[in-house]
Amino acid sequence: MPSVVIGLALLAFWLYCLFDVITTPDQAVRNLPKVLWVLIVVLLVDLGGLFWLLLGRPLAAAGAVREPKDTFGPLANRGGQRSQAPRGPEDDPEFLRHLERRLRDED
């Protein structure tokens, strides 16, 4: 039974690495061309997957968080400035003044 679990884990690891190599953009692959990495992972199975993770996979910048880019619509980031979050009416002082005036006028 333990050998079946280990075998399934190794198969899952190999499939993950193979999928990762295939979906990684060509420009982001390190040390070898992408085609060679696919061959290494396919032919060397688990050792190839380990090589891919250590030597070929792109490095993520430490602490980098990618923001989704909204290139269409009103939330698009134009001119390199951060867009402000929408504000509710209770956060708008002008709206609150207008509301107070309306309430006083009704009395």
PDB file of C-alpha atoms in Angstrom:
ATOM      1  CA  MET A   1       0.000   0.000   0.000  1.00  0.00           C
ATOM      2  CA  PRO A   2       2.707   2.603   0.825  1.00  0.00           C
ATOM      3  CA  SER A   3       4.409   1.931  -2.515  1.00  0.00           C
ATOM      4  CA  VAL A   4       1.154   2.750  -4.349  1.00  0.00           C
ATOM      5  CA  VAL A   5       0.849   6.055  -2.487  1.00  0.00           C
ATOM      6  CA  ILE A   6       4.474   6.925  -3.221  1.00  0.00           C
ATOM      7  CA  GLY A   7       4.009   5.992  -6.877  1.00  0.00           C
ATOM      8  CA  LEU A   8       0.919   8.188  -7.174  1.00  0.00           C
ATOM      9  CA  ALA A   9       2.721  11.065  -5.477  1.00  0.00           C
ATOM     10  CA  LEU A  10       5.654  10.767  -7.884  1.00  0.00           C
ATOM     11  CA  LEU A  11       3.280  10.622 -10.846  1.00  0.00           C
ATOM     12  CA  ALA A  12       1.473  13.742  -9.618  1.00  0.00           C
ATOM     13  CA  PHE A  13       4.830  15.526  -9.149  1.00  0.00           C
ATOM     14  CA  TRP A  14       5.941  14.554 -12.654  1.00  0.00           C
ATOM     15  CA  LEU A  15       2.655  15.715 -14.220  1.00  0.00           C
ATOM     16  CA  TYR A  16       2.824  18.999 -12.322  1.00  0.00           C
ATOM     17  CA  CYS A  17       6.371  19.656 -13.534  1.00  0.00           C
ATOM     18  CA  LEU A  18       5.527  18.709 -17.114  1.00  0.00           C
ATOM     19  CA  PHE A  19       2.484  20.996 -17.116  1.00  0.00           C
ATOM     20  CA  ASP A  20       4.554  23.785 -15.547  1.00  0.00           C
ATOM     21  CA  VAL A  21       7.246  23.506 -18.232  1.00  0.00           C
ATOM     22  CA  ILE A  22       4.710  23.505 -21.039  1.00  0.00           C
ATOM     23  CA  THR A  23       2.776  26.516 -19.754  1.00  0.00           C
ATOM     24  CA  THR A  24       5.819  28.644 -18.870  1.00  0.00           C
ATOM     25  CA  PRO A  25       6.554  31.330 -21.504  1.00  0.00           C
ATOM     26  CA  ASP A  26       9.685  30.690 -23.599  1.00  0.00           C
ATOM     27  CA  GLN A  27      11.318  33.935 -22.444  1.00  0.00           C
ATOM     28  CA  ALA A  28      10.937  33.111 -18.753  1.00  0.00           C
ATOM     29  CA  VAL A  29      12.690  29.704 -18.832  1.00  0.00           C
ATOM     30  CA  ARG A  30      16.160  29.706 -17.282  1.00  0.00           C
ATOM     31  CA  ASN A  31      19.419  27.995 -18.339  1.00  0.00           C
ATOM     32  CA  LEU A  32      18.146  25.884 -21.284  1.00  0.00           C
ATOM     33  CA  PRO A  33      15.626  26.288 -24.097  1.00  0.00           C
ATOM     34  CA  LYS A  34      12.085  25.231 -23.265  1.00  0.00           C
ATOM     35  CA  VAL A  35      12.141  22.288 -25.688  1.00  0.00           C
ATOM     36  CA  LEU A  36      15.141  20.795 -23.876  1.00  0.00           C
ATOM     37  CA  TRP A  37      13.393  21.230 -20.518  1.00  0.00           C
ATOM     38  CA  VAL A  38      10.356  19.354 -21.826  1.00  0.00           C
ATOM     39  CA  LEU A  39      12.618  16.514 -23.001  1.00  0.00           C
ATOM     40  CA  ILE A  40      14.494  16.412 -19.692  1.00  0.00           C
ATOM     41  CA  VAL A  41      11.272  16.265 -17.662  1.00  0.00           C
ATOM     42  CA  VAL A  42       9.755  13.606 -19.934  1.00  0.00           C
ATOM     43  CA  LEU A  43      12.840  11.380 -20.162  1.00  0.00           C
ATOM     44  CA  LEU A  44      14.237  11.690 -16.637  1.00  0.00           C
ATOM     45  CA  VAL A  45      10.789  11.628 -14.993  1.00  0.00           C
ATOM     46  CA  ASP A  46      11.130  12.644 -11.312  1.00  0.00           C
ATOM     47  CA  LEU A  47      14.772  13.686 -11.480  1.00  0.00           C
ATOM     48  CA  GLY A  48      13.953  15.842 -14.510  1.00  0.00           C
ATOM     49  CA  GLY A  49      11.113  17.451 -12.571  1.00  0.00           C
ATOM     50  CA  LEU A  50      13.447  18.215  -9.709  1.00  0.00           C
ATOM     51  CA  PHE A  51      15.990  19.735 -12.135  1.00  0.00           C
ATOM     52  CA  TRP A  52      13.209  21.851 -13.635  1.00  0.00           C
ATOM     53  CA  LEU A  53      12.133  23.226 -10.262  1.00  0.00           C
ATOM     54  CA  LEU A  54      15.688  24.012  -9.181  1.00  0.00           C
ATOM     55  CA  LEU A  55      17.319  25.153 -12.422  1.00  0.00           C
ATOM     56  CA  GLY A  56      14.764  25.974 -15.091  1.00  0.00           C
ATOM     57  CA  ARG A  57      11.685  27.428 -13.513  1.00  0.00           C
ATOM     58  CA  PRO A  58      11.461  31.249 -13.529  1.00  0.00           C
ATOM     59  CA  LEU A  59      12.302  32.939 -10.266  1.00  0.00           C
ATOM     60  CA  ALA A  60       9.557  35.070  -8.731  1.00  0.00           C
ATOM     61  CA  ALA A  61      10.653  38.408  -7.357  1.00  0.00           C
ATOM     62  CA  ALA A  62      10.667  38.339  -3.575  1.00  0.00           C
ATOM     63  CA  GLY A  63       7.531  39.918  -2.215  1.00  0.00           C
ATOM     64  CA  ALA A  64       6.219  40.839  -5.655  1.00  0.00           C
ATOM     65  CA  VAL A  65       2.478  40.893  -5.952  1.00  0.00           C
ATOM     66  CA  ARG A  66       0.978  41.227  -9.399  1.00  0.00           C
ATOM     67  CA  GLU A  67      -1.996  43.528  -9.673  1.00  0.00           C
ATOM     68  CA  PRO A  68      -4.593  42.599 -12.241  1.00  0.00           C
ATOM     69  CA  LYS A  69      -4.563  45.007 -15.138  1.00  0.00           C
ATOM     70  CA  ASP A  70      -7.877  46.352 -16.269  1.00  0.00           C
ATOM     71  CA  THR A  71      -7.004  47.639 -19.716  1.00  0.00           C
ATOM     72  CA  PHE A  72     -10.611  48.240 -20.667  1.00  0.00           C
ATOM     73  CA  GLY A  73     -13.333  50.141 -18.919  1.00  0.00           C
ATOM     74  CA  PRO A  74     -13.437  52.828 -16.260  1.00  0.00           C
ATOM     75  CA  LEU A  75     -10.995  51.110 -13.894  1.00  0.00           C
ATOM     76  CA  ALA A  76      -8.131  51.232 -16.402  1.00  0.00           C
ATOM     77  CA  ASN A  77      -4.937  52.691 -15.028  1.00  0.00           C
ATOM     78  CA  ARG A  78      -4.276  55.677 -17.250  1.00  0.00           C
ATOM     79  CA  GLY A  79      -1.088  57.697 -17.155  1.00  0.00           C
ATOM     80  CA  GLY A  80       0.618  55.465 -14.582  1.00  0.00           C
ATOM     81  CA  GLN A  81      -1.485  56.824 -11.705  1.00  0.00           C
ATOM     82  CA  ARG A  82      -3.292  54.623  -9.240  1.00  0.00           C
ATOM     83  CA  SER A  83      -7.034  54.850  -9.527  1.00  0.00           C
ATOM     84  CA  GLN A  84      -8.950  55.675  -6.370  1.00  0.00           C
ATOM     85  CA  ALA A  85     -11.413  53.221  -4.945  1.00  0.00           C
ATOM     86  CA  PRO A  86     -15.030  54.236  -5.404  1.00  0.00           C
ATOM     87  CA  ARG A  87     -16.461  56.099  -2.460  1.00  0.00           C
ATOM     88  CA  GLY A  88     -19.902  55.661  -0.998  1.00  0.00           C
ATOM     89  CA  PRO A  89     -22.258  58.617  -0.457  1.00  0.00           C
ATOM     90  CA  GLU A  90     -21.597  58.609   3.283  1.00  0.00           C
ATOM     91  CA  ASP A  91     -17.917  59.307   2.551  1.00  0.00           C
ATOM     92  CA  ASP A  92     -18.650  62.350   0.380  1.00  0.00           C
ATOM     93  CA  PRO A  93     -18.803  65.538   2.487  1.00  0.00           C
ATOM     94  CA  GLU A  94     -20.574  67.492  -0.265  1.00  0.00           C
ATOM     95  CA  PHE A  95     -23.358  64.896  -0.433  1.00  0.00           C
ATOM     96  CA  LEU A  96     -23.756  64.989   3.361  1.00  0.00           C
ATOM     97  CA  ARG A  97     -24.018  68.830   3.352  1.00  0.00           C
ATOM     98  CA  HIS A  98     -26.619  68.690   0.614  1.00  0.00           C
ATOM     99  CA  LEU A  99     -28.562  66.040   2.539  1.00  0.00           C
ATOM    100  CA  GLU A 100     -28.510  68.154   5.722  1.00  0.00           C
ATOM    101  CA  ARG A 101     -29.787  71.190   3.790  1.00  0.00           C
ATOM    102  CA  ARG A 102     -32.636  69.132   2.311  1.00  0.00           C
ATOM    103  CA  LEU A 103     -33.584  67.782   5.742  1.00  0.00           C
ATOM    104  CA  ARG A 104     -33.597  71.325   7.253  1.00  0.00           C
ATOM    105  CA  ASP A 105     -35.671  72.666   4.380  1.00  0.00           C
ATOM    106  CA  GLU A 106     -38.282  69.922   4.856  1.00  0.00           C
ATOM    107  CA  ASP A 107     -38.784  70.855   8.524  1.00  0.00           C
TER     108      ASP A 107
END
